[in-house]
Amino acid sequence: MQAMQTARLQTRMDAVQAPIVAVVGDLIRQVPGTISLGQGVVHFGPPPAALDSAREALTNADTHTYQDGAGNPELIGAIEHKLQRDNGIDVARGSRVIVTAGGNMAFQHAILAITSPGDEVILPVPFYFNHEMAIQIAGCTPVRVPTDERYQLDVDAIKAAVTPRTRAIVTVSPNNPTGAVYPEASLRAISRLCQERGVYHISDEVYEYFTYGETRHVSPGSFEGAHAYTISMFSLSKAYGFAGWRIGYMAYPEALEPAIAKVQDTILVCPTVIAQVAAVAAMEAGPAYCRRHLQSLAEIRDVVAAELRSLEPLCVVPPADGAFYCYIRVNADVDPMTIAERLIREHRVAVIPGTAFGTTGGCYFRVAYGALQKETVAEGIGRLVGGLRSLLA
Ligand SMILES: Cc1ncc(COP(=O)(O)O)c(C=O)c1O
């Protein structure tokens, strides 16, 4: 016991990266006045009707007790309706819906339900860091497959990475951290590959409504026959300014129901009841609520893209047609974490280094612009551009 108090135990967590947003957050706190282009959050809050519903729910005794593990029937019904309307996913074909405490939990649940320790899950790089972390926490191996220079899927490379231990291929579209949106043809190719090789397609669609211009989001779970092997995940965090309420959900093949029920019962028991009540009202406001804010995001995106392009050829800025991120490549042989730290300390602007997203060869940064008003973004991007110029000169 004495030894346990002094020596740190070696555990599976040693292989898992530290949460980068918290690491960068600590640095930001040390430098007051830093503008954060770090965390992936939106600048708007929940629809007012959601807050009214939550207030009313306080007086209902049911709010304060355990409820159905998969989620309240009213919310499940609203989700099923939305999946049909917005995603072309008809759960009656053989899917189940579960509500989780955010999209991250949906992903962890899915990984625990479909793998055994030592299994492999394919992640196109750059990936969303919590996906890699969830796979490692489950004792599995994330298999990194590079994307192309526009951060689009390399279907042949993914095909070549499938082994007998592969359990799933993960796609995130619109993408965090790159903002790339995958065309239907790529998603169909991945879906076919999953079907042929008998692996799951995990499709993270938490940015489904965040597309710009002519770009459209496609849900792989809507493809003919794909319901049998596709796990489609969504979240209210971004679309409804709901990040603190922790409501996400997934549609998954019904054969997985016993496994998913075990994970949910052990980790969450049931989703927070008051947050579910608020979620029903938010979903009644519908995607129009998010689209109302998209116009201002699109304007901010234009400012960000124009400013960052002024850094070319020092930086490469591939197109980003979705989410609220840009993923820039710096043409210099420098350590991204060192530069990220100096940007905060010397230029009072924060971005996330690409090492957190699995891009280890080269210097990359994710720039997130969803949380700020136009003027603050312009100031923040100005600091970033000036800072990179001076640090890389
Ligand atoms: C791709 C992706 N998936 C899932 C999530 C998780 O969101 P939440 O757990 O708040 O629903 C995020 C959040 O940034 C994300 O970027």
CSV table of C-alpha atoms and ligand atoms in Angstrom, one decimal:
chain,number,residue,atom,x,y,z
A,1,MET,CA,0.0,0.0,0.0
A,2,GLN,CA,2.9,2.3,1.0
A,3,ALA,CA,4.5,1.6,-2.4
A,4,MET,CA,1.2,2.4,-4.2
A,5,GLN,CA,1.1,5.8,-2.6
A,6,THR,CA,4.5,6.8,-3.9
A,7,ALA,CA,5.0,4.9,-7.2
A,8,ARG,CA,2.6,5.7,-10.0
A,9,LEU,CA,1.1,2.6,-11.4
A,10,GLN,CA,1.7,1.7,-15.0
A,11,THR,CA,-1.7,1.4,-16.8
A,12,ARG,CA,-3.1,1.4,-20.3
A,13,MET,CA,-3.6,5.1,-19.8
A,14,ASP,CA,0.1,5.6,-20.3
A,15,ALA,CA,-0.3,5.0,-24.0
A,16,VAL,CA,-3.1,7.6,-24.2
A,17,GLN,CA,-2.3,11.2,-25.0
A,18,ALA,CA,-3.2,13.9,-22.4
A,19,PRO,CA,-6.3,15.9,-23.3
A,20,ILE,CA,-4.9,18.6,-25.5
A,21,VAL,CA,-7.6,21.2,-25.0
A,22,ALA,CA,-6.9,21.1,-21.2
A,23,VAL,CA,-3.2,21.4,-21.8
A,24,VAL,CA,-3.6,24.4,-24.1
A,25,GLY,CA,-6.2,25.8,-21.7
A,26,ASP,CA,-3.7,25.8,-18.8
A,27,LEU,CA,-1.3,27.8,-21.0
A,28,ILE,CA,-4.0,30.3,-21.9
A,29,ARG,CA,-4.8,30.9,-18.3
A,30,GLN,CA,-1.2,31.8,-17.7
A,31,VAL,CA,-1.4,34.6,-20.3
A,32,PRO,CA,-4.5,36.8,-19.7
A,33,GLY,CA,-6.0,38.3,-22.8
A,34,THR,CA,-5.1,35.4,-25.0
A,35,ILE,CA,-7.6,34.9,-27.8
A,36,SER,CA,-8.4,31.2,-28.2
A,37,LEU,CA,-8.7,29.7,-31.6
A,38,GLY,CA,-8.4,26.4,-29.8
A,39,GLN,CA,-11.6,24.8,-28.6
A,40,GLY,CA,-14.2,23.5,-31.0
A,41,VAL,CA,-17.3,25.3,-29.6
A,42,VAL,CA,-19.9,27.5,-31.1
A,43,HIS,CA,-20.7,31.1,-30.1
A,44,PHE,CA,-24.4,30.6,-29.6
A,45,GLY,CA,-26.3,28.9,-26.8
A,46,PRO,CA,-29.4,26.7,-26.7
A,47,PRO,CA,-32.8,27.7,-28.2
A,48,PRO,CA,-34.8,29.6,-25.5
A,49,ALA,CA,-37.6,27.1,-25.7
A,50,ALA,CA,-35.1,24.4,-24.5
A,51,LEU,CA,-34.3,26.4,-21.4
A,52,ASP,CA,-38.0,27.0,-20.7
A,53,SER,CA,-38.6,23.3,-20.9
A,54,ALA,CA,-35.7,22.6,-18.5
A,55,ARG,CA,-37.2,25.1,-16.0
A,56,GLU,CA,-40.6,23.4,-16.2
A,57,ALA,CA,-39.0,20.0,-15.8
A,58,LEU,CA,-37.6,21.0,-12.4
A,59,THR,CA,-41.1,20.6,-10.8
A,60,ASN,CA,-41.6,17.1,-12.3
A,61,ALA,CA,-40.7,14.3,-10.0
A,62,ASP,CA,-39.7,12.1,-12.9
A,63,THR,CA,-36.8,14.5,-13.6
A,64,HIS,CA,-35.1,13.5,-10.4
A,65,THR,CA,-35.2,9.7,-10.8
A,66,TYR,CA,-33.6,7.1,-13.0
A,67,GLN,CA,-35.4,6.8,-16.4
A,68,ASP,CA,-35.0,4.4,-19.4
A,69,GLY,CA,-31.4,3.6,-20.1
A,70,ALA,CA,-31.6,4.2,-23.9
A,71,GLY,CA,-33.2,7.6,-23.4
A,72,ASN,CA,-36.7,9.0,-22.8
A,73,PRO,CA,-39.2,7.7,-25.3
A,74,GLU,CA,-40.2,11.3,-26.3
A,75,LEU,CA,-36.6,12.2,-27.2
A,76,ILE,CA,-36.0,8.8,-28.9
A,77,GLY,CA,-39.1,9.5,-31.0
A,78,ALA,CA,-37.9,13.0,-31.9
A,79,ILE,CA,-34.5,11.6,-32.9
A,80,GLU,CA,-36.0,8.8,-35.1
A,81,HIS,CA,-38.1,11.4,-36.9
A,82,LYS,CA,-35.0,13.6,-37.4
A,83,LEU,CA,-32.9,10.7,-38.6
A,84,GLN,CA,-35.5,10.0,-41.3
A,85,ARG,CA,-36.0,13.6,-42.3
A,86,ASP,CA,-32.5,14.9,-42.3
A,87,ASN,CA,-30.3,11.8,-42.7
A,88,GLY,CA,-32.4,9.4,-44.7
A,89,ILE,CA,-31.9,6.8,-42.0
A,90,ASP,CA,-35.0,4.7,-41.4
A,91,VAL,CA,-34.6,3.0,-38.1
A,92,ALA,CA,-37.5,0.6,-38.9
A,93,ARG,CA,-35.1,-1.2,-41.3
A,94,GLY,CA,-33.2,-2.6,-38.3
A,95,SER,CA,-31.5,0.1,-36.3
A,96,ARG,CA,-31.7,1.2,-32.6
A,97,VAL,CA,-31.2,4.6,-31.2
A,98,ILE,CA,-29.5,5.4,-27.9
A,99,VAL,CA,-29.0,8.8,-26.2
A,100,THR,CA,-25.6,9.3,-24.6
A,101,ALA,CA,-23.8,12.1,-22.7
A,102,GLY,CA,-22.5,13.6,-25.9
A,103,GLY,CA,-21.0,12.2,-29.1
A,104,ASN,CA,-17.8,11.3,-27.4
A,105,MET,CA,-19.7,8.8,-25.2
A,106,ALA,CA,-21.4,7.4,-28.2
A,107,PHE,CA,-18.0,6.7,-29.8
A,108,GLN,CA,-16.6,5.1,-26.6
A,109,HIS,CA,-19.8,2.9,-26.2
A,110,ALA,CA,-19.5,1.8,-29.9
A,111,ILE,CA,-15.9,0.8,-29.6
A,112,LEU,CA,-16.5,-1.1,-26.3
A,113,ALA,CA,-19.4,-2.9,-27.9
A,114,ILE,CA,-17.8,-4.0,-31.1
A,115,THR,CA,-14.2,-4.9,-30.1
A,116,SER,CA,-12.1,-7.1,-27.9
A,117,PRO,CA,-8.7,-6.0,-26.6
A,118,GLY,CA,-6.1,-6.2,-29.4
A,119,ASP,CA,-8.5,-5.4,-32.2
A,120,GLU,CA,-7.8,-2.7,-34.7
A,121,VAL,CA,-9.8,0.4,-35.7
A,122,ILE,CA,-8.9,2.4,-38.8
A,123,LEU,CA,-8.6,6.1,-38.4
A,124,PRO,CA,-7.9,8.4,-41.3
A,125,VAL,CA,-5.3,11.0,-40.3
A,126,PRO,CA,-5.7,13.7,-39.1
A,127,PHE,CA,-8.2,12.2,-36.7
A,128,TYR,CA,-10.3,13.6,-33.8
A,129,PHE,CA,-8.0,13.0,-30.8
A,130,ASN,CA,-10.8,11.6,-28.6
A,131,HIS,CA,-11.4,8.9,-31.1
A,132,GLU,CA,-7.8,7.7,-30.9
A,133,MET,CA,-8.0,8.0,-27.1
A,134,ALA,CA,-11.2,6.0,-26.9
A,135,ILE,CA,-9.7,3.2,-29.0
A,136,GLN,CA,-6.7,3.0,-26.8
A,137,ILE,CA,-8.7,3.1,-23.6
A,138,ALA,CA,-10.6,0.0,-24.9
A,139,GLY,CA,-7.2,-1.8,-25.3
A,140,CYS,CA,-7.4,-1.7,-29.1
A,141,THR,CA,-5.0,-0.4,-31.7
A,142,PRO,CA,-5.8,2.7,-33.8
A,143,VAL,CA,-4.5,2.1,-37.3
A,144,ARG,CA,-3.5,5.5,-38.8
A,145,VAL,CA,-4.1,5.9,-42.5
A,146,PRO,CA,-3.0,9.2,-44.1
A,147,THR,CA,-5.5,11.3,-46.1
A,148,ASP,CA,-4.4,13.2,-49.3
A,149,GLU,CA,-3.1,16.8,-49.5
A,150,ARG,CA,-6.7,18.2,-49.3
A,151,TYR,CA,-7.4,15.9,-46.3
A,152,GLN,CA,-9.7,13.8,-48.4
A,153,LEU,CA,-10.0,10.0,-47.9
A,154,ASP,CA,-7.5,7.7,-49.6
A,155,VAL,CA,-9.8,4.8,-50.2
A,156,ASP,CA,-7.0,2.5,-51.5
A,157,ALA,CA,-4.8,3.1,-48.5
A,158,ILE,CA,-7.7,2.4,-46.2
A,159,LYS,CA,-8.4,-0.8,-48.1
A,160,ALA,CA,-4.8,-1.9,-47.8
A,161,ALA,CA,-4.9,-1.2,-44.0
A,162,VAL,CA,-7.8,-3.7,-43.4
A,163,THR,CA,-6.6,-6.9,-41.6
A,164,PRO,CA,-8.4,-9.8,-40.0
A,165,ARG,CA,-8.3,-7.8,-36.7
A,166,THR,CA,-10.0,-4.8,-38.1
A,167,ARG,CA,-13.3,-4.1,-36.5
A,168,ALA,CA,-14.3,-0.7,-37.8
A,169,ILE,CA,-13.4,2.1,-40.2
A,170,VAL,CA,-14.1,5.6,-38.8
A,171,THR,CA,-15.1,8.6,-40.9
A,172,VAL,CA,-15.8,12.1,-39.7
A,173,SER,CA,-17.6,14.3,-42.1
A,174,PRO,CA,-17.7,17.3,-41.9
A,175,ASN,CA,-14.3,16.8,-40.4
A,176,ASN,CA,-12.7,17.8,-37.2
A,177,PRO,CA,-9.9,19.0,-37.4
A,178,THR,CA,-9.7,19.7,-41.1
A,179,GLY,CA,-13.1,21.1,-42.1
A,180,ALA,CA,-13.1,18.7,-45.1
A,181,VAL,CA,-16.4,17.3,-46.2
A,182,TYR,CA,-16.2,13.9,-47.9
A,183,PRO,CA,-18.1,13.5,-51.2
A,184,GLU,CA,-20.8,10.9,-51.4
A,185,ALA,CA,-18.6,8.7,-53.7
A,186,SER,CA,-15.9,8.4,-51.1
A,187,LEU,CA,-18.3,7.6,-48.3
A,188,ARG,CA,-20.0,5.0,-50.6
A,189,ALA,CA,-16.6,3.4,-51.3
A,190,ILE,CA,-15.9,3.1,-47.6
A,191,SER,CA,-19.3,1.8,-46.9
A,192,ARG,CA,-18.9,-0.9,-49.6
A,193,LEU,CA,-15.5,-1.8,-48.3
A,194,CYS,CA,-17.0,-2.2,-44.8
A,195,GLN,CA,-19.7,-4.5,-46.2
A,196,GLU,CA,-17.3,-6.6,-48.2
A,197,ARG,CA,-14.8,-7.0,-45.3
A,198,GLY,CA,-17.4,-7.5,-42.6
A,199,VAL,CA,-16.4,-4.5,-40.5
A,200,TYR,CA,-18.4,-1.6,-39.0
A,201,HIS,CA,-18.5,1.8,-40.5
A,202,ILE,CA,-18.5,4.3,-37.7
A,203,SER,CA,-19.7,7.6,-39.1
A,204,ASP,CA,-19.3,10.7,-36.9
A,205,GLU,CA,-21.7,13.4,-38.1
A,206,VAL,CA,-21.7,15.8,-35.2
A,207,TYR,CA,-21.1,18.7,-37.7
A,208,GLU,CA,-23.8,17.5,-40.1
A,209,TYR,CA,-25.4,21.0,-40.4
A,210,PHE,CA,-22.1,22.9,-40.7
A,211,THR,CA,-21.5,23.0,-44.5
A,212,TYR,CA,-20.9,26.1,-46.7
A,213,GLY,CA,-21.7,27.0,-50.2
A,214,GLU,CA,-22.8,24.2,-52.4
A,215,THR,CA,-21.3,21.5,-50.2
A,216,ARG,CA,-23.8,19.0,-48.8
A,217,HIS,CA,-23.6,16.5,-46.0
A,218,VAL,CA,-24.4,12.8,-46.8
A,219,SER,CA,-25.2,10.2,-44.1
A,220,PRO,CA,-23.6,6.7,-44.9
A,221,GLY,CA,-26.3,5.1,-42.8
A,222,SER,CA,-28.8,6.0,-45.5
A,223,PHE,CA,-27.1,3.8,-48.2
A,224,GLU,CA,-29.0,0.7,-49.2
A,225,GLY,CA,-28.3,-2.2,-46.8
A,226,ALA,CA,-25.8,-0.1,-44.8
A,227,HIS,CA,-28.0,-0.1,-41.6
A,228,ALA,CA,-26.6,-3.6,-40.8
A,229,TYR,CA,-23.1,-2.4,-40.3
A,230,THR,CA,-23.2,1.4,-39.9
A,231,ILE,CA,-23.0,3.2,-36.6
A,232,SER,CA,-24.1,6.8,-37.1
A,233,MET,CA,-23.3,9.4,-34.4
A,234,PHE,CA,-24.7,12.8,-33.8
A,235,SER,CA,-24.6,15.5,-31.1
A,236,LEU,CA,-26.6,18.5,-30.0
A,237,SER,CA,-23.4,20.2,-28.7
A,238,LYS,CA,-22.6,22.1,-31.9
A,239,ALA,CA,-26.0,22.4,-33.7
A,240,TYR,CA,-27.9,23.7,-30.7
A,241,GLY,CA,-25.2,25.3,-28.6
A,242,PHE,CA,-25.7,22.4,-26.1
A,243,ALA,CA,-22.2,21.4,-25.3
A,244,GLY,CA,-22.7,21.7,-21.5
A,245,TRP,CA,-25.9,19.7,-21.5
A,246,ARG,CA,-24.1,16.6,-22.8
A,247,ILE,CA,-26.6,15.1,-25.2
A,248,GLY,CA,-25.5,13.0,-28.2
A,249,TYR,CA,-27.0,9.9,-29.8
A,250,MET,CA,-26.3,7.2,-32.2
A,251,ALA,CA,-28.2,4.9,-34.6
A,252,TYR,CA,-26.7,1.4,-34.6
A,253,PRO,CA,-27.5,-2.1,-35.9
A,254,GLU,CA,-30.0,-3.8,-33.7
A,255,ALA,CA,-27.8,-6.9,-33.3
A,256,LEU,CA,-25.6,-4.8,-31.1
A,257,GLU,CA,-28.3,-3.8,-28.7
A,258,PRO,CA,-27.4,-6.2,-25.8
A,259,ALA,CA,-23.7,-5.1,-25.9
A,260,ILE,CA,-24.6,-1.4,-26.0
A,261,ALA,CA,-27.1,-1.8,-23.2
A,262,LYS,CA,-24.4,-3.3,-21.0
A,263,VAL,CA,-22.0,-0.4,-21.6
A,264,GLN,CA,-24.7,2.2,-21.1
A,265,ASP,CA,-26.0,0.7,-17.9
A,266,THR,CA,-22.5,0.5,-16.4
A,267,ILE,CA,-21.2,3.9,-17.5
A,268,LEU,CA,-24.2,6.2,-17.6
A,269,VAL,CA,-27.3,4.2,-16.3
A,270,CYS,CA,-29.5,6.7,-18.2
A,271,PRO,CA,-28.9,10.1,-19.8
A,272,THR,CA,-29.4,13.1,-17.6
A,273,VAL,CA,-33.2,13.5,-17.6
A,274,ILE,CA,-33.4,17.3,-17.5
A,275,ALA,CA,-31.0,17.6,-20.4
A,276,GLN,CA,-33.2,15.2,-22.4
A,277,VAL,CA,-36.3,17.3,-21.7
A,278,ALA,CA,-34.4,20.4,-23.0
A,279,ALA,CA,-33.1,18.4,-26.0
A,280,VAL,CA,-36.7,17.5,-27.1
A,281,ALA,CA,-37.5,21.3,-27.2
A,282,ALA,CA,-34.2,22.0,-29.0
A,283,MET,CA,-34.9,19.4,-31.7
A,284,GLU,CA,-38.3,21.0,-32.1
A,285,ALA,CA,-36.5,24.2,-33.1
A,286,GLY,CA,-34.8,22.0,-35.6
A,287,PRO,CA,-31.9,22.6,-38.0
A,288,ALA,CA,-33.3,26.1,-38.8
A,289,TYR,CA,-31.9,27.2,-35.5
A,290,CYS,CA,-28.4,26.2,-36.4
A,291,ARG,CA,-28.7,27.5,-40.0
A,292,ARG,CA,-29.6,31.0,-38.6
A,293,HIS,CA,-26.1,31.1,-37.1
A,294,LEU,CA,-24.4,29.6,-40.1
A,295,GLN,CA,-24.5,32.9,-42.1
A,296,SER,CA,-22.4,34.7,-39.5
A,297,LEU,CA,-20.1,31.6,-39.3
A,298,ALA,CA,-19.7,31.7,-43.1
A,299,GLU,CA,-18.6,35.3,-42.9
A,300,ILE,CA,-16.1,34.6,-40.1
A,301,ARG,CA,-14.8,31.6,-42.2
A,302,ASP,CA,-14.2,34.0,-45.2
A,303,VAL,CA,-12.2,36.3,-42.9
A,304,VAL,CA,-10.2,33.4,-41.5
A,305,ALA,CA,-9.5,31.9,-45.0
A,306,ALA,CA,-8.4,35.2,-46.5
A,307,GLU,CA,-6.1,36.1,-43.6
A,308,LEU,CA,-4.5,32.6,-43.5
A,309,ARG,CA,-4.0,32.6,-47.3
A,310,SER,CA,-1.9,35.7,-46.9
A,311,LEU,CA,0.6,33.4,-45.2
A,312,GLU,CA,1.2,31.3,-48.4
A,313,PRO,CA,3.7,29.9,-49.3
A,314,LEU,CA,4.9,29.8,-45.6
A,315,CYS,CA,1.7,28.0,-44.8
A,316,VAL,CA,-0.6,25.8,-46.9
A,317,VAL,CA,-4.3,26.2,-46.3
A,318,PRO,CA,-6.4,23.5,-48.0
A,319,PRO,CA,-10.1,24.1,-48.6
A,320,ALA,CA,-12.4,23.6,-45.6
A,321,ASP,CA,-16.1,23.4,-46.6
A,322,GLY,CA,-17.5,22.3,-43.3
A,323,ALA,CA,-17.4,22.4,-39.5
A,324,PHE,CA,-15.6,25.5,-38.2
A,325,TYR,CA,-12.0,24.5,-38.5
A,326,CYS,CA,-9.0,25.1,-40.8
A,327,TYR,CA,-6.0,22.8,-40.6
A,328,ILE,CA,-2.9,24.6,-41.8
A,329,ARG,CA,0.5,23.2,-42.7
A,330,VAL,CA,3.5,25.2,-42.0
A,331,ASN,CA,6.4,24.8,-44.3
A,332,ALA,CA,9.1,24.8,-41.7
A,333,ASP,CA,11.0,22.2,-39.7
A,334,VAL,CA,9.7,23.3,-36.3
A,335,ASP,CA,8.0,21.5,-33.4
A,336,PRO,CA,4.3,22.4,-33.4
A,337,MET,CA,3.9,22.3,-29.6
A,338,THR,CA,6.8,24.7,-29.2
A,339,ILE,CA,5.3,27.1,-31.7
A,340,ALA,CA,1.8,26.8,-30.2
A,341,GLU,CA,3.2,27.6,-26.7
A,342,ARG,CA,5.2,30.6,-28.1
A,343,LEU,CA,2.1,31.8,-30.0
A,344,ILE,CA,0.3,32.0,-26.6
A,345,ARG,CA,3.1,33.4,-24.5
A,346,GLU,CA,4.5,35.9,-27.1
A,347,HIS,CA,1.4,36.7,-29.3
A,348,ARG,CA,-1.6,35.9,-27.1
A,349,VAL,CA,-3.3,33.6,-29.5
A,350,ALA,CA,-4.0,29.9,-29.1
A,351,VAL,CA,-4.3,27.1,-31.7
A,352,ILE,CA,-4.0,23.3,-31.3
A,353,PRO,CA,-0.8,21.6,-32.5
A,354,GLY,CA,-1.3,19.0,-35.2
A,355,THR,CA,0.5,16.3,-33.2
A,356,ALA,CA,-2.7,15.9,-31.2
A,357,PHE,CA,-4.6,14.9,-34.4
A,358,GLY,CA,-2.0,12.4,-35.4
A,359,THR,CA,-0.1,14.4,-38.0
A,360,THR,CA,3.4,13.7,-36.8
A,361,GLY,CA,5.5,14.3,-40.0
A,362,GLY,CA,5.4,18.1,-40.4
A,363,CYS,CA,4.1,21.1,-38.6
A,364,TYR,CA,0.3,21.5,-38.6
A,365,PHE,CA,-2.2,23.6,-36.5
A,366,ARG,CA,-5.9,23.5,-36.1
A,367,VAL,CA,-7.6,26.9,-36.2
A,368,ALA,CA,-11.1,26.8,-34.7
A,369,TYR,CA,-13.3,29.8,-35.4
A,370,GLY,CA,-16.8,28.8,-34.1
A,371,ALA,CA,-16.6,30.3,-30.6
A,372,LEU,CA,-15.9,33.9,-31.5
A,373,GLN,CA,-17.6,37.0,-32.8
A,374,LYS,CA,-16.3,38.4,-36.1
A,375,GLU,CA,-14.3,41.2,-34.6
A,376,THR,CA,-12.5,38.9,-32.1
A,377,VAL,CA,-11.8,36.4,-34.8
A,378,ALA,CA,-10.2,39.1,-37.0
A,379,GLU,CA,-8.1,40.2,-34.1
A,380,GLY,CA,-7.1,36.6,-33.2
A,381,ILE,CA,-6.3,35.7,-36.8
A,382,GLY,CA,-4.2,38.9,-37.1
A,383,ARG,CA,-2.2,37.8,-34.1
A,384,LEU,CA,-1.8,34.3,-35.5
A,385,VAL,CA,-0.6,35.5,-38.9
A,386,GLY,CA,1.7,38.1,-37.3
A,387,GLY,CA,2.9,35.5,-34.8
A,388,LEU,CA,3.7,32.8,-37.3
A,389,ARG,CA,5.5,35.3,-39.5
A,390,SER,CA,7.7,36.5,-36.7
A,391,LEU,CA,8.3,33.1,-35.2
A,392,LEU,CA,9.2,31.4,-38.5
A,393,ALA,CA,11.1,34.2,-40.0
B,1,LIG,C1,-15.8,14.9,-34.5
B,1,LIG,C2,-16.3,15.1,-33.1
B,1,LIG,N1,-17.0,14.1,-32.6
B,1,LIG,C3,-17.5,14.2,-31.4
B,1,LIG,C4,-17.4,15.3,-30.6
B,1,LIG,C5,-17.9,15.2,-29.3
B,1,LIG,O1,-18.9,16.2,-29.0
B,1,LIG,P1,-19.9,16.0,-27.7
B,1,LIG,O2,-19.3,14.9,-26.9
B,1,LIG,O3,-19.9,17.3,-27.1
B,1,LIG,O4,-21.2,15.6,-28.3
B,1,LIG,C6,-16.7,16.4,-31.1
B,1,LIG,C7,-16.5,17.6,-30.3
B,1,LIG,O5,-15.7,18.4,-30.6
B,1,LIG,C8,-16.1,16.3,-32.4
B,1,LIG,O6,-15.4,17.3,-32.9
